[in-house]
Coordinates of C-alpha atoms in Angstrom, one line a residue:
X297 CA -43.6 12.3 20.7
X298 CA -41.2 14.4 18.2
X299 CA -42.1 17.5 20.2
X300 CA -40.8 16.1 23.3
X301 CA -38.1 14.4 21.5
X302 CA -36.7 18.2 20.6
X303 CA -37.8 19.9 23.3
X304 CA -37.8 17.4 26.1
X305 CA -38.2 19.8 29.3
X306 CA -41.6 21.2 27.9
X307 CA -44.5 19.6 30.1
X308 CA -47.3 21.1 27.9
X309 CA -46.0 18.4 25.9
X310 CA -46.1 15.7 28.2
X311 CA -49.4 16.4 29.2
X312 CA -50.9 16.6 26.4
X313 CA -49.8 13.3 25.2
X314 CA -51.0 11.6 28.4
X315 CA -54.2 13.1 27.8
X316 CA -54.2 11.3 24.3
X317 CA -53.1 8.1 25.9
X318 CA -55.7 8.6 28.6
X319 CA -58.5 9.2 25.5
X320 CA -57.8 6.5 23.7
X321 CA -58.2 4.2 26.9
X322 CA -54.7 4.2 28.2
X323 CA -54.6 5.5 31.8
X324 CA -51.6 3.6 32.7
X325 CA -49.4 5.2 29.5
X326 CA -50.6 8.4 30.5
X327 CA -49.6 8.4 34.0
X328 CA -46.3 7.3 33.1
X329 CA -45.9 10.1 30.5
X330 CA -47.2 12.8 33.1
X331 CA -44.8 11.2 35.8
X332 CA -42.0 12.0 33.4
X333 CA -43.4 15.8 33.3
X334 CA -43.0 15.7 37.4
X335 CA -39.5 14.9 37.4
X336 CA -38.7 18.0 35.3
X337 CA -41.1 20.6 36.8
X338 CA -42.6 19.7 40.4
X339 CA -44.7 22.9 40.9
X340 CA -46.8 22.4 37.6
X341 CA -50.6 22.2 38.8
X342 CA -51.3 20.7 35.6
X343 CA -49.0 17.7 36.0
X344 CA -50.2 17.4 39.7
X345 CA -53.9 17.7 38.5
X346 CA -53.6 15.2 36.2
X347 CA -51.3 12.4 38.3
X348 CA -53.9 12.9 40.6
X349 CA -56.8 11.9 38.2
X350 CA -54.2 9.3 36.6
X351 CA -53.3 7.6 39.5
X352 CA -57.2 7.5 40.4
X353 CA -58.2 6.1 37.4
X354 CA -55.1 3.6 38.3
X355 CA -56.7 2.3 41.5
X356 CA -53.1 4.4 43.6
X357 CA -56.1 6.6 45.5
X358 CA -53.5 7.3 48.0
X359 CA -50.5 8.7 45.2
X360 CA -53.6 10.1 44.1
X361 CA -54.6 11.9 47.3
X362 CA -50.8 12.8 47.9
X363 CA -50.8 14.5 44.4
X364 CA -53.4 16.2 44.7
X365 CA -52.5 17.6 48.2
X366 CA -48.8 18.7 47.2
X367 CA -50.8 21.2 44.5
X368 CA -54.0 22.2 47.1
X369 CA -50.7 23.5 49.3
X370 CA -49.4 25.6 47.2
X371 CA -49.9 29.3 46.9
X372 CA -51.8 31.6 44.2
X373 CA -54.0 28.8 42.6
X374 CA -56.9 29.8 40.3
X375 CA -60.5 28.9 41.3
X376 CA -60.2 26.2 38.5
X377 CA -57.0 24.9 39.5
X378 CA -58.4 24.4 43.3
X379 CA -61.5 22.7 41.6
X380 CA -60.0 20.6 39.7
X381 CA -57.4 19.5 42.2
X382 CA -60.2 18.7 44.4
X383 CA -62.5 16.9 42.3
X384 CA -59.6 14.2 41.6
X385 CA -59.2 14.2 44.9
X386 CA -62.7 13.4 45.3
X387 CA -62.5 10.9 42.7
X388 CA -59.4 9.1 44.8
X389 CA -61.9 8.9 48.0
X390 CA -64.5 7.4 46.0
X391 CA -61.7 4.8 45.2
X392 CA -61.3 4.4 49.0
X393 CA -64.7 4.0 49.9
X394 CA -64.5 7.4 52.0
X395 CA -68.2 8.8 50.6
X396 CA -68.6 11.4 52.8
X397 CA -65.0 12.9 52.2
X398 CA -65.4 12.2 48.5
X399 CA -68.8 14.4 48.3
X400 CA -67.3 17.2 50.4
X401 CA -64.3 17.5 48.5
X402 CA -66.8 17.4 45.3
X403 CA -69.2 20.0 46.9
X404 CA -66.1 22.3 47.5
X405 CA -64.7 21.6 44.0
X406 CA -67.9 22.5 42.1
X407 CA -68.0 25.7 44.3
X408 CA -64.8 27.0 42.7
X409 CA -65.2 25.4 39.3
X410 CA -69.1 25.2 38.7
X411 CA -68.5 23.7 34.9
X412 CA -66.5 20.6 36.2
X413 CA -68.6 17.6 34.9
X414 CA -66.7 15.2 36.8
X415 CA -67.2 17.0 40.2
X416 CA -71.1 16.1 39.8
X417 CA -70.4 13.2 38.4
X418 CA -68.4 12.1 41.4
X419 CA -70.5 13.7 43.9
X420 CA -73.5 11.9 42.1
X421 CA -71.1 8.8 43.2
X422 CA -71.0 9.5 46.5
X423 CA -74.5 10.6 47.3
X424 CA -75.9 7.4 46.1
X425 CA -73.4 5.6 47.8
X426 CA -74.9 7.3 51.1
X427 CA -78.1 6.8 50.1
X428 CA -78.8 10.8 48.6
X429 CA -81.0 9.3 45.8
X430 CA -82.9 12.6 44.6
X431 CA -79.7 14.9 45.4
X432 CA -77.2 12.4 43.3
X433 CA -80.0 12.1 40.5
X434 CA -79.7 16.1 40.2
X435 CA -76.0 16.2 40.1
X436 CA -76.2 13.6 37.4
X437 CA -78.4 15.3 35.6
X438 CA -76.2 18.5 35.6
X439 CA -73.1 16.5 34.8
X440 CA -74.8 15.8 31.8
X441 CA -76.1 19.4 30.6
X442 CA -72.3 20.2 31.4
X443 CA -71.0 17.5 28.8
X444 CA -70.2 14.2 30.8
X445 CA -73.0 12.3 28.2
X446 CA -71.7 8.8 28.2
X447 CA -70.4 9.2 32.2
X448 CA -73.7 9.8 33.3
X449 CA -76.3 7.4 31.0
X450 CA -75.8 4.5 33.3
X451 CA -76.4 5.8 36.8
X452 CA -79.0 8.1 35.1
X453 CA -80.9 5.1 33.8
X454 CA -80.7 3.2 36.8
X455 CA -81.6 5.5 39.1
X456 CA -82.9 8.4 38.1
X457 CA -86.6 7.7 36.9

């Protein structure tokens, strides 16, 4: 908070606060915090990655979805920066109940950005939403290997046998 407190138009700043609020079970602090970082730099794909996931975890799936569609438009994005932009956006469909849009988006996602737990994870979501038992069960699985321990142990132990 001092950092942004002397230098208040650095967004690095801003976002990594948000992402302590957000680790420390504060979604709706960090949202707030990275919506601060939009106001001074709109073409960050950071802060538009991460409003995305924010306002996901925050049940807006459709801010979410905008978010995330304001950065897939713009021009020279990494491979990363597409994957992770379409993972959260995968993660807003989920939120919506569109399964077959959130596993696309996920599928998509993990082909630019392969180490992404959360894009396995969330396709794992989907596909057991429309009934992909042994294909979600692998995608949990690799979630896991790639980190996403705790995400994973309850789908895994309920369906995955």
């Amino acid at each position: 908070v001092r950092l942004i407190e002397r230098l208040p138009s650095r967004i690095d700043y801003y976002n990594s606060l948000a992402y302590a609020f957000w680790a420390t079970g504060k979604s709706n602090e960090a949202c707030k915090v990275v919506e601060k970082a939009y106001e001074i730099d709109q073409e960050s794909i950071l802060t538009l990655s991460n409003l995305a996931y924010f306002k996901a975890e925050n049940m807006e799936f459709n801010e979410s979805v905008k978010y995330a569609n304001i950065g897939l438009r713009k021009k020279n994005l990494s491979d990363k920066q597409k994957g992770l932009l379409l993972s959260n956006r995968s993660f807003s469909y989920l939120g919506k109940k569109k399964y077959k849009k959130a596993e696309k988006d996920a599928t998509i996602s993990i082909e630019y950005f392969p180490a992404n737990s959360f894009a396995f994870y969330f396709r794992a979501v989907a596909r057991l939403a429309l009934n992909k038992r042994y294909e979600a069960c692998s995608d949990l699985e690799r979630s896991r290997e790639l980190g996403a321990v705790n995400l994973t142990s309850g789908l895994l132990n309920t369906n995955c046998f």
